[in-house]
GROMACS .gro file of C-alpha atoms in nm:
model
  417
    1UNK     CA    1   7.070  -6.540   7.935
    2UNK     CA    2   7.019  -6.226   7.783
    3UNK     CA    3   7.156  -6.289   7.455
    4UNK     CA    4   6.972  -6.601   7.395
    5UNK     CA    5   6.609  -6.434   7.502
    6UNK     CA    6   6.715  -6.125   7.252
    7UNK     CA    7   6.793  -6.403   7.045
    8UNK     CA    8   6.461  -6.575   6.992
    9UNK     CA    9   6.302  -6.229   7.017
   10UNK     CA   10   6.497  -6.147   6.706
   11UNK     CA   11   6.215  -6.328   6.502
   12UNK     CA   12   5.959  -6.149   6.605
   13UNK     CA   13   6.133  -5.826   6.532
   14UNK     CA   14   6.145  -5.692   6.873
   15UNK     CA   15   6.327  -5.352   6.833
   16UNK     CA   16   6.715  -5.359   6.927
   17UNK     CA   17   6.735  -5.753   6.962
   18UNK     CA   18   6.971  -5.767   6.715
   19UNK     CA   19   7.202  -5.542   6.899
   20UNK     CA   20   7.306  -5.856   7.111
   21UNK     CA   21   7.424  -5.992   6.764
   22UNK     CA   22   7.756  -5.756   6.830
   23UNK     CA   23   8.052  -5.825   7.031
   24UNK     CA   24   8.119  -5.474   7.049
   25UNK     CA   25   7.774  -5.369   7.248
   26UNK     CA   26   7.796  -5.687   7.469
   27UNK     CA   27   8.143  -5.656   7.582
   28UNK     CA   28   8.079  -5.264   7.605
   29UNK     CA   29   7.779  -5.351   7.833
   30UNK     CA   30   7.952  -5.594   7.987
   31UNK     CA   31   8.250  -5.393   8.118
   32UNK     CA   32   7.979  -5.102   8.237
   33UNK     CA   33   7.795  -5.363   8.420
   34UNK     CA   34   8.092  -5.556   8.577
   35UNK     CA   35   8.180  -5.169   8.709
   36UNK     CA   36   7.871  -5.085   8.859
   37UNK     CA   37   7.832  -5.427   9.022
   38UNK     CA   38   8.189  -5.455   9.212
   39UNK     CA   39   8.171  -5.085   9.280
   40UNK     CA   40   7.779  -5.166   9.403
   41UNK     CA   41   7.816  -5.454   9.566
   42UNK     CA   42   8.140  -5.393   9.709
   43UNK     CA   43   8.038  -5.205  10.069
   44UNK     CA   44   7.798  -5.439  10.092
   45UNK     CA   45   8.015  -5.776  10.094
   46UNK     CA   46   8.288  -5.541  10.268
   47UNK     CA   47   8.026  -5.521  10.590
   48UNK     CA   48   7.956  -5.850  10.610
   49UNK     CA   49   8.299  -6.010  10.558
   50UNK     CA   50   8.384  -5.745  10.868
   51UNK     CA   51   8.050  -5.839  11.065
   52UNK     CA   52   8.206  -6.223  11.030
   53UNK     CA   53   8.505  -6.119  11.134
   54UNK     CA   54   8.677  -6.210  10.763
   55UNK     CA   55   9.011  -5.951  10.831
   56UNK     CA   56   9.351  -5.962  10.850
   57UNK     CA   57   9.530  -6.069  11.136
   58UNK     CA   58   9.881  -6.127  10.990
   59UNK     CA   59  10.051  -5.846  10.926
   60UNK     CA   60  10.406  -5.782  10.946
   61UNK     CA   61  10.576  -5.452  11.143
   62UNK     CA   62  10.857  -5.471  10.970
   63UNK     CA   63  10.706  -5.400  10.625
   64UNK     CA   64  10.686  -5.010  10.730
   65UNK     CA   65  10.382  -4.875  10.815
   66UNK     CA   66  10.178  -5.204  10.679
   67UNK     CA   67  10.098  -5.291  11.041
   68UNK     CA   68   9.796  -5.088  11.055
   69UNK     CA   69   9.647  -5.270  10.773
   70UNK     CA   70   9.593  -5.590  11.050
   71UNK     CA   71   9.186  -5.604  11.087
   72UNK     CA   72   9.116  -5.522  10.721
   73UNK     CA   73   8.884  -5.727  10.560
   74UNK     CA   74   9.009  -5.987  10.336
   75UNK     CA   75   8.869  -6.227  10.075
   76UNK     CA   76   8.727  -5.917   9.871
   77UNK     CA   77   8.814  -6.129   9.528
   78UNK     CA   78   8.426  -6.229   9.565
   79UNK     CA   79   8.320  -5.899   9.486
   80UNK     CA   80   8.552  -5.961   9.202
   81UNK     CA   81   8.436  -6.288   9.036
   82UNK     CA   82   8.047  -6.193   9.130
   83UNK     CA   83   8.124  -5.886   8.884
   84UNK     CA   84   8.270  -6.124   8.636
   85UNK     CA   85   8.049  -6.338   8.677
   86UNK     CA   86   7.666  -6.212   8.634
   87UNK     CA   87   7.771  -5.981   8.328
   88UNK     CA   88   7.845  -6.344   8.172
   89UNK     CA   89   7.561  -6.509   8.248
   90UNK     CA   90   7.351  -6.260   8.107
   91UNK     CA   91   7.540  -6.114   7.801
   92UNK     CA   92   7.755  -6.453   7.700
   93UNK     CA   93   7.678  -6.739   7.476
   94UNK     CA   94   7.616  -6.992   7.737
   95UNK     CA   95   7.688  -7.270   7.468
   96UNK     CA   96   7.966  -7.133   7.357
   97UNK     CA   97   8.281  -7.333   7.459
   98UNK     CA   98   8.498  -7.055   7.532
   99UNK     CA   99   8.303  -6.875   7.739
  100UNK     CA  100   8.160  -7.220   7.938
  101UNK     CA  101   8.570  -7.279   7.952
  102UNK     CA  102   8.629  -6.926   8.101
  103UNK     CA  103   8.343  -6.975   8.412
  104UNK     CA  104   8.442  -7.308   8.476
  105UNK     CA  105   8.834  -7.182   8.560
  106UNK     CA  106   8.708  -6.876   8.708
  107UNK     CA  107   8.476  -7.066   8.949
  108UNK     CA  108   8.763  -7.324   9.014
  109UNK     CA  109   9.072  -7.067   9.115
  110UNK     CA  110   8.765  -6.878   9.300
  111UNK     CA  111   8.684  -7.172   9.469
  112UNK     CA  112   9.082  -7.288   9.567
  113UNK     CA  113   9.181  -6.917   9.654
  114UNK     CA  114   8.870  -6.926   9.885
  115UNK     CA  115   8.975  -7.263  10.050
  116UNK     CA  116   9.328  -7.092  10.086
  117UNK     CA  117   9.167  -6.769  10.291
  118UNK     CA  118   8.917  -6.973  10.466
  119UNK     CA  119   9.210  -7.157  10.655
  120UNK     CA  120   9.453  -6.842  10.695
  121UNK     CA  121   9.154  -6.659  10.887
  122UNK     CA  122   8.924  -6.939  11.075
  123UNK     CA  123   9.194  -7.179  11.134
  124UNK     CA  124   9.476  -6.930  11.197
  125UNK     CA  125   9.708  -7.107  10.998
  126UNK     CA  126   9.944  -6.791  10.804
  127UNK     CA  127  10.058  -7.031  10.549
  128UNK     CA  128   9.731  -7.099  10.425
  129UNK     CA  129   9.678  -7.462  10.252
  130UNK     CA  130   9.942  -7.666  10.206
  131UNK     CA  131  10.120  -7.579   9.890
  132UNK     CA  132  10.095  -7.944   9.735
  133UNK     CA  133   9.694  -7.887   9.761
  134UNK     CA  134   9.734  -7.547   9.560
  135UNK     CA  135   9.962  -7.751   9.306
  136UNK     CA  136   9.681  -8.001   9.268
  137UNK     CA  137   9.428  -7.777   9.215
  138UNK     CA  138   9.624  -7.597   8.986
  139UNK     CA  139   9.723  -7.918   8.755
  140UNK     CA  140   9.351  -7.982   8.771
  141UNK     CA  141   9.263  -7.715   8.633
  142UNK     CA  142   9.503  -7.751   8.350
  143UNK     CA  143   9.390  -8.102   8.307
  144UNK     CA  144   9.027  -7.964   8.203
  145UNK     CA  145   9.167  -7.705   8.017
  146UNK     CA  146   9.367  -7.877   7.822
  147UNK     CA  147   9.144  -8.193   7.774
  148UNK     CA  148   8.844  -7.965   7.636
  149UNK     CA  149   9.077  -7.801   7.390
  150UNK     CA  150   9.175  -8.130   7.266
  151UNK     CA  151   8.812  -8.355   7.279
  152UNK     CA  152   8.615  -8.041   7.173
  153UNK     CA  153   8.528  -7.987   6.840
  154UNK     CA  154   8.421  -7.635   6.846
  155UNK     CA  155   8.797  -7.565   6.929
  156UNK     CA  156   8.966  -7.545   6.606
  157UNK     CA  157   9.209  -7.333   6.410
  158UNK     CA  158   9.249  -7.161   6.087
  159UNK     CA  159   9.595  -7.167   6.042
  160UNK     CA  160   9.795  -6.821   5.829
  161UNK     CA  161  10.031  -6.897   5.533
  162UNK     CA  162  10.178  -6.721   5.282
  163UNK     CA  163  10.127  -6.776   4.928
  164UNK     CA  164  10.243  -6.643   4.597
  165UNK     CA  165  10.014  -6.434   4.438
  166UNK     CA  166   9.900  -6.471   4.082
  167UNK     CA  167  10.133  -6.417   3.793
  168UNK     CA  168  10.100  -6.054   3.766
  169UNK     CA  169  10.113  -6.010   4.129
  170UNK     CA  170  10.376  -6.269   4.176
  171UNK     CA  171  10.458  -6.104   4.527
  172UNK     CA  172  10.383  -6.324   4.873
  173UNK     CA  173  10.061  -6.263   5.023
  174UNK     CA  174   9.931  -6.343   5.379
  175UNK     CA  175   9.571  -6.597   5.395
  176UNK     CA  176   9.417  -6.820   5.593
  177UNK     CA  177   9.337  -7.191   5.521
  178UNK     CA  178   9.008  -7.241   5.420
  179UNK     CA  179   8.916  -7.554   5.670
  180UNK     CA  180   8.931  -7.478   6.045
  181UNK     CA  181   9.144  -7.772   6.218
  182UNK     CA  182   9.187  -7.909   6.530
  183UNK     CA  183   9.597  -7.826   6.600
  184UNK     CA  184   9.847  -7.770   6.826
  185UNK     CA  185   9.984  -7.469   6.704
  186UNK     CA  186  10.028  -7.141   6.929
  187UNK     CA  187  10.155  -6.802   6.884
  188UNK     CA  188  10.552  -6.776   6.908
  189UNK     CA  189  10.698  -6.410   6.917
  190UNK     CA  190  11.012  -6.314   6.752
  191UNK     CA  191  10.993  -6.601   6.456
  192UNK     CA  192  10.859  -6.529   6.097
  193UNK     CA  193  10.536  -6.638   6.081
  194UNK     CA  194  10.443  -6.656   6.508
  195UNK     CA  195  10.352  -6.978   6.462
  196UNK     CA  196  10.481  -7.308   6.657
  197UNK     CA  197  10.347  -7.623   6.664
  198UNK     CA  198  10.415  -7.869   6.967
  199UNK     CA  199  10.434  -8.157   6.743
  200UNK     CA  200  10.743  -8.030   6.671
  201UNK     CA  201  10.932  -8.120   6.941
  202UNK     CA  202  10.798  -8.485   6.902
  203UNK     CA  203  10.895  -8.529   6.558
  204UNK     CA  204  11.072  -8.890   6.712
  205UNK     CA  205  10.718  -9.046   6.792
  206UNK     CA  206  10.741  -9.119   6.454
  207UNK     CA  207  10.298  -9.154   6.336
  208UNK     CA  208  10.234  -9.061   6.751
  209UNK     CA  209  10.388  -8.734   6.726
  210UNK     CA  210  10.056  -8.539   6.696
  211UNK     CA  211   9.986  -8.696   6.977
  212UNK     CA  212  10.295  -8.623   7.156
  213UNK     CA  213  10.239  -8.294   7.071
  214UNK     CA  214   9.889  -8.262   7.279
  215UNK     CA  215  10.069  -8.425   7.554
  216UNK     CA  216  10.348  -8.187   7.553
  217UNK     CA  217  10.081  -7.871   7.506
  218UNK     CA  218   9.849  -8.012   7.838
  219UNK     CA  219  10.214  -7.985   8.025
  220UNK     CA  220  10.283  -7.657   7.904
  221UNK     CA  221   9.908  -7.556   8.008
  222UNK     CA  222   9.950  -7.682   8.369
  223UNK     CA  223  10.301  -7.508   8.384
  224UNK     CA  224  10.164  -7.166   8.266
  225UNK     CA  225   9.812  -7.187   8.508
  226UNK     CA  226  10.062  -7.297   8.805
  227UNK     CA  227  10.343  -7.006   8.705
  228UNK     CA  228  10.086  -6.723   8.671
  229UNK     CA  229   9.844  -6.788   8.932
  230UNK     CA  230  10.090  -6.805   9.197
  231UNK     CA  231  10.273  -6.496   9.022
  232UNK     CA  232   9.967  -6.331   9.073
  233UNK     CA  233   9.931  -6.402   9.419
  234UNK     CA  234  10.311  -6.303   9.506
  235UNK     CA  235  10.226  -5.950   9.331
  236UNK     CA  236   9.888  -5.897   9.599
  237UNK     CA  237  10.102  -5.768   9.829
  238UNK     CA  238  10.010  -5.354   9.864
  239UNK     CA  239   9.672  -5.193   9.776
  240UNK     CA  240   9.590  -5.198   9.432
  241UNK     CA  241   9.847  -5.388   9.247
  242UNK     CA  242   9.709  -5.707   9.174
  243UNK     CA  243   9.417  -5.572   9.070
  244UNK     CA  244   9.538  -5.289   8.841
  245UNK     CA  245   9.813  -5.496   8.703
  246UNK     CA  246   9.576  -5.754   8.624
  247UNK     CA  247   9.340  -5.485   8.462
  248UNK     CA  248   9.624  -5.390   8.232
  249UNK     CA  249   9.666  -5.724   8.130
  250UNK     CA  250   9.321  -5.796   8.071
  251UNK     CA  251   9.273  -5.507   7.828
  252UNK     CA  252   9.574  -5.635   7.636
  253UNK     CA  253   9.431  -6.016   7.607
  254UNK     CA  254   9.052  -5.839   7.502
  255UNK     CA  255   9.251  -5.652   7.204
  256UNK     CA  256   9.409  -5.979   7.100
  257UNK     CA  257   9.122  -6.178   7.147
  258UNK     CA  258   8.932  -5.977   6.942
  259UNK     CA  259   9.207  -5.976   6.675
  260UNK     CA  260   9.239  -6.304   6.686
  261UNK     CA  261   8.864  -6.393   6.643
  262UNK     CA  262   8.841  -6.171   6.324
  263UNK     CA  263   8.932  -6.264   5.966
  264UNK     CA  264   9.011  -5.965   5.855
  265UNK     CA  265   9.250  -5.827   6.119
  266UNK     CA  266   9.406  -6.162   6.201
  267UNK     CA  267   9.504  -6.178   5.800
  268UNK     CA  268   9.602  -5.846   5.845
  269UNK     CA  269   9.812  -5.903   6.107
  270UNK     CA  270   9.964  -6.285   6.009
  271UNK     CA  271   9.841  -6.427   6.292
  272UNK     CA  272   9.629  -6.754   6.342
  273UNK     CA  273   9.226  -6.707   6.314
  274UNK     CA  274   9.010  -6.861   6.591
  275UNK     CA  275   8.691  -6.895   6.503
  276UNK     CA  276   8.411  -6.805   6.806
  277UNK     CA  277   8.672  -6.751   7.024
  278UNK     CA  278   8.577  -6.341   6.998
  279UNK     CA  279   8.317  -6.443   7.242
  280UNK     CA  280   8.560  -6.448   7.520
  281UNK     CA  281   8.572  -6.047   7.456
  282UNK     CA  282   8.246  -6.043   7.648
  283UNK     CA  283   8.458  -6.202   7.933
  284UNK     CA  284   8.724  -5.979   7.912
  285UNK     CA  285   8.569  -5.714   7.920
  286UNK     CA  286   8.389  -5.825   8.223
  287UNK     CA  287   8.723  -5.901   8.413
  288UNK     CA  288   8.814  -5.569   8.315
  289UNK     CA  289   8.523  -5.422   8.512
  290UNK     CA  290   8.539  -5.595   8.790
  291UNK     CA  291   8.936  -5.495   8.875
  292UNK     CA  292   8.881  -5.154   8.809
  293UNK     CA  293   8.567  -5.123   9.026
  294UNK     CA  294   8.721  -5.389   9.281
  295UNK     CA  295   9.020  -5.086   9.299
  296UNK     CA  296   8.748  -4.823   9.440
  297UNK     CA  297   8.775  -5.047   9.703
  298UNK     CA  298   9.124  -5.166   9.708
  299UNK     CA  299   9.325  -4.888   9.635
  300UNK     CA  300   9.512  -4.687   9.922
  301UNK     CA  301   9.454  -4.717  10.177
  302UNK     CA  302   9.262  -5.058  10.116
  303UNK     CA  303   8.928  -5.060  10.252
  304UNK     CA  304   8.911  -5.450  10.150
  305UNK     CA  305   9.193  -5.717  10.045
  306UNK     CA  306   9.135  -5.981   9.731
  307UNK     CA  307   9.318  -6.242   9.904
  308UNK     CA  308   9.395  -6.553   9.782
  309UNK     CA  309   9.008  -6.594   9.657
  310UNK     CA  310   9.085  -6.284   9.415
  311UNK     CA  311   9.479  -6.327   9.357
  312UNK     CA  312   9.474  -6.682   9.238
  313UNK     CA  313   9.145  -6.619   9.056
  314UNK     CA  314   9.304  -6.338   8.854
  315UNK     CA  315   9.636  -6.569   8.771
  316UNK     CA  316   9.418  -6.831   8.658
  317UNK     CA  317   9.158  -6.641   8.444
  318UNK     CA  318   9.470  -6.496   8.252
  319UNK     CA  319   9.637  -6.815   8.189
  320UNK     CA  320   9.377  -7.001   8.079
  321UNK     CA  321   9.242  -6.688   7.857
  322UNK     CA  322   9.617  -6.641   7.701
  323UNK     CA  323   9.582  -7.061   7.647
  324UNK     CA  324   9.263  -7.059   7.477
  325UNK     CA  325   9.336  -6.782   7.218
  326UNK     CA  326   9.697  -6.944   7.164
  327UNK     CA  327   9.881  -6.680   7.326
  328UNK     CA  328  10.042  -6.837   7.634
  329UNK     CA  329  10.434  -6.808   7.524
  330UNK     CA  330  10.348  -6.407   7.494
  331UNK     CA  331  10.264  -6.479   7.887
  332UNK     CA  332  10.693  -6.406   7.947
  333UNK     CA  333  10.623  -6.013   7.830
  334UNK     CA  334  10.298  -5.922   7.930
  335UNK     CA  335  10.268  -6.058   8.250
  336UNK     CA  336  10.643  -5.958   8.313
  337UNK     CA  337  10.535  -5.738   8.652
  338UNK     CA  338  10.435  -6.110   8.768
  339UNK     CA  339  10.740  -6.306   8.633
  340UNK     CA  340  10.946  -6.055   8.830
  341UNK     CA  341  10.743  -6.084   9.144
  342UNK     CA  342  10.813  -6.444   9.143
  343UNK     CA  343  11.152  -6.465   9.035
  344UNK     CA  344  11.252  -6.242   9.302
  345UNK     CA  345  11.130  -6.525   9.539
  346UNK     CA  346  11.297  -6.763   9.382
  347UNK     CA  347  11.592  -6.549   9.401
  348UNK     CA  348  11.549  -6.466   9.729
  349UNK     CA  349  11.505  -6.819   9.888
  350UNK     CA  350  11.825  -6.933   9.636
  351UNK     CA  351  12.084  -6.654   9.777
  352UNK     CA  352  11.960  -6.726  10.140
  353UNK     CA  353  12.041  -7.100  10.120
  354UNK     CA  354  12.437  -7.009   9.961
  355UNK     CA  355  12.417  -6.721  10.258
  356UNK     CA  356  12.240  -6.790  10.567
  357UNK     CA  357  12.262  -6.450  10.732
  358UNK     CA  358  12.246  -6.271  10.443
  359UNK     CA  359  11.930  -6.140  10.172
  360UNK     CA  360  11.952  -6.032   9.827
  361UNK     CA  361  11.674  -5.799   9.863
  362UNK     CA  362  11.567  -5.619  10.133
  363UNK     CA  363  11.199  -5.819  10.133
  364UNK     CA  364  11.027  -5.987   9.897
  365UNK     CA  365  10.848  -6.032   9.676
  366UNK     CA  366  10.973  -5.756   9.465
  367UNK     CA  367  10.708  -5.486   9.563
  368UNK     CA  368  10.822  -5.518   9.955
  369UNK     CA  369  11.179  -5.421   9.847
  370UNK     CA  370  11.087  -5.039   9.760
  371UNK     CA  371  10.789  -5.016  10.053
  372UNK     CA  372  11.008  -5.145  10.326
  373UNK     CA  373  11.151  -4.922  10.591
  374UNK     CA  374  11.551  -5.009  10.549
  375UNK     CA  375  11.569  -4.920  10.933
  376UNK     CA  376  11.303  -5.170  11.024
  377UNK     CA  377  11.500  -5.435  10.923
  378UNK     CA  378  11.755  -5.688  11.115
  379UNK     CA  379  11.931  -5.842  10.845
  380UNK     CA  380  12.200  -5.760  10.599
  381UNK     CA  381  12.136  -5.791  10.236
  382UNK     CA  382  12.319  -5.727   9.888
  383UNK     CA  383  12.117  -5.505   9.671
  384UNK     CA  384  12.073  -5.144   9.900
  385UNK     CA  385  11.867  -4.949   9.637
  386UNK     CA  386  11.654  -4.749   9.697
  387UNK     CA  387  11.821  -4.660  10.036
  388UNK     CA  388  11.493  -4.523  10.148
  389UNK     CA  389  11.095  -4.667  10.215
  390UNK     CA  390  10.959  -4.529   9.894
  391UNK     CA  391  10.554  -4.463   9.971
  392UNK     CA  392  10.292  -4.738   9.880
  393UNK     CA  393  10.133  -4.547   9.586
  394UNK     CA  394  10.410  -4.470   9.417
  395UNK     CA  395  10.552  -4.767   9.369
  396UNK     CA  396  10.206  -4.896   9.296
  397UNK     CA  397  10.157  -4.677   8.969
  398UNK     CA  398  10.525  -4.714   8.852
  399UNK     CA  399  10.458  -5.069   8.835
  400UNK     CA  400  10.130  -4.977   8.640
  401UNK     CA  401  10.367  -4.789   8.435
  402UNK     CA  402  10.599  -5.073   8.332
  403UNK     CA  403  10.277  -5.324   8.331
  404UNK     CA  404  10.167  -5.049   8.042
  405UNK     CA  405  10.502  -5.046   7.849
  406UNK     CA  406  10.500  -5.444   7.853
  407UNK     CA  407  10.163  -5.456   7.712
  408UNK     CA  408  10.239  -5.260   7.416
  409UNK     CA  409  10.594  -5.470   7.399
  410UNK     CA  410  10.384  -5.735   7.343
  411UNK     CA  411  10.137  -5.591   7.069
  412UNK     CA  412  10.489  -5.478   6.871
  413UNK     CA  413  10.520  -5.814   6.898
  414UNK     CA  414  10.286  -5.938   6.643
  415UNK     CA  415  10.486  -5.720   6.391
  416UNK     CA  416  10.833  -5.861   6.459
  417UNK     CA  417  10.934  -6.096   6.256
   0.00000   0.00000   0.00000
């Protein structure tokens, strides 16, 4: 709202409009504002989701110590998408597709996450909703996602080649194609020029395979929202990890974003050029805000848990971000403390099946392994390091640590070839 009054002021040459022209002073303002809100706001929503009675009544003894977390307040991701929220409203281009794309998914995930909490806590059921109702939501989501990307035509591409240069300069050289296209190409690590186009894989379709290729990219979008949303959720498990992890990752998304969304560094760099999509550095820089105030909150010992309304929120926002700026197969590596999370689940549930009465880890998700108390526990199980509870916020910031290392893994990258 505030960019498009500065905007019409501009004619009237009201001193600093044009500052909103810049991506740099919105997302700047953005991330201060996002901070001051969740940290603001915060004790506020904290009261009243106590004074309602919004806490946590599940928790298990067995996880070492966690027990006394039971009666915290839960569903503190609305402080979280508030903070995204208003800082978007006012410093975003409302009619900008990316940014009308980004509220839409975080509203969504906010709204499905909520749905999830609301029936843990009012209707005591622990499980939460059903998990085919979080799948649908999910593929929903994807569905929109994906079917904006194709039908809009402010979504478009200019695609990097390489060229030879003139005759005394016969060396390659790096450009971009002069007409912005509407494309299924994405980012691919580890090949020469990063970039893979689903069509592809439906070379067979024969004249369809274009349109094989969107079909194939709207699977790959619900796969990635489903994957990371519900890796995110597996990784809320102590105070502060979701929420720092996900701040990591957001900062690493705003720098490609913003790489992306400029000529000169995405030539620079060989990678594709999306025009307006630099707008959705306002956004990240918002959702980077917002988890670093919501950890004031949420780091130990938690005064307030994101619950579902914050965990699957956070998955979502990230997928659909890494989708919309072609960057979901770097998901693997920079959201790797999530991948784990869930793979040890998967692990997990797997070896129990072969082994009834025995565990691969000690707990999981991964996070549970390293916090539990080894004497707590009544079953046998394979892997016995650490032999020891390590404490909480230790094993909090060595995740941090690797979620650091993976980021700049991915940025290296864009150089690999």
């Amino acid at each position: 709202m505030l960019y498009h009054l500065f905007h019409y002021l501009k004619q009237y040459d009201v001193s600093g409009a044009r500052l909103f022209d810049y991506i740099t002073f919105r997302s700047g303002f953005a991330l201060v504002l996002s901070l001051f809100i969740s940290i603001v706001i915060g004790r506020r929503i904290i009261a009243k989701l106590k004074q309602r009675q919004m806490c946590d009544k599940e928790r298990d003894a067995s996880l070492g110590g966690n027990a006394a977390k039971q009666g915290t307040p839960t569903m503190g991701g609305i402080i979280i998408i508030i903070s995204i929220l208003v800082p978007c409203l006012l410093l975003g281009k409302l009619n900008n597709v990316y940014m009308l794309l980004m509220i839409v998914s975080t509203l969504w995930c906010g709204a499905l996450g909520f749905a999830d909490d609301y029936i843990k806590v009012f209707h005591h059921h622990k499980e939460g909703m059903k998990g085919k109702f979080k799948i649908v939501g999910q593929v929903g989501l994807g569905l929109i996602v994906a079917a904006t990307m194709y039908a809009s035509p402010a979504i478009v591409m200019n695609e990097n080649v390489k060229v030879t240069g003139r005759a005394e300069t016969p060396e390659l050289v790096e450009i971009h194609k002069s007409q912005a296209v509407k494309s299924t190409k994405t980012t691919l690590p580890f090949v020469k020029n990063h970039n893979f186009d689903y069509a592809y894989l439906t070379k067979w379709m024969g004249k369809h395979a274009q349109t094989g290729g969107w079909i194939l990219f709207v699977l790959v979008t619900i796969l990635v929202i489903t994957a990371v949303s519900n890796g995110a959720n597996l990784t809320d498990g102590v105070d502060g990890l979701a929420a720092g992890t996900s701040a990591i990752v957001g900062v690493a998304l705003a720098i490609m974003c913003y790489l992306g969304g400029n000529v000169i560094y995405s030539s620079y760099l060989n990678i594709m050029y999306i025009p307006d999509s630099s707008e959705l550095v306002v956004y990240a820089a918002a959702f980077i805000g917002a988890t670093v105030g919501f950890l004031w909150y949420n780091s130990y010992p938690a005064q307030v848990f994101m619950g579902d309304t914050g965990s699957l929120c956070l998955g979502g926002i990230i997928a659909v971000f890494a989708i919309l700026i072609r960057k979901e197969w770097l998901i693997p590596l920079l959201c790797g403390i999530f991948l784990v999370e869930e793979l040890s689940v998967i692990l997990q549930v797997s070896y129990c099946k072969r082994h009834k009465d025995h565990r691969l880890f000690k707990m999981t998700p991964l996070h549970h392994h390293f916090t539990v108390d080894p004497s707590k526990l009544k079953w046998d199980y394979k892997i016995k390091k650490p032999d020891h509870r390590i404490p909480e916020p230790k094993v909090v910031m060595r995740f941090f640590l690797v979620g650091i290392m993976l980021a700049v893994l991915t940025f290296v990258t864009l150089k690999i070839r």
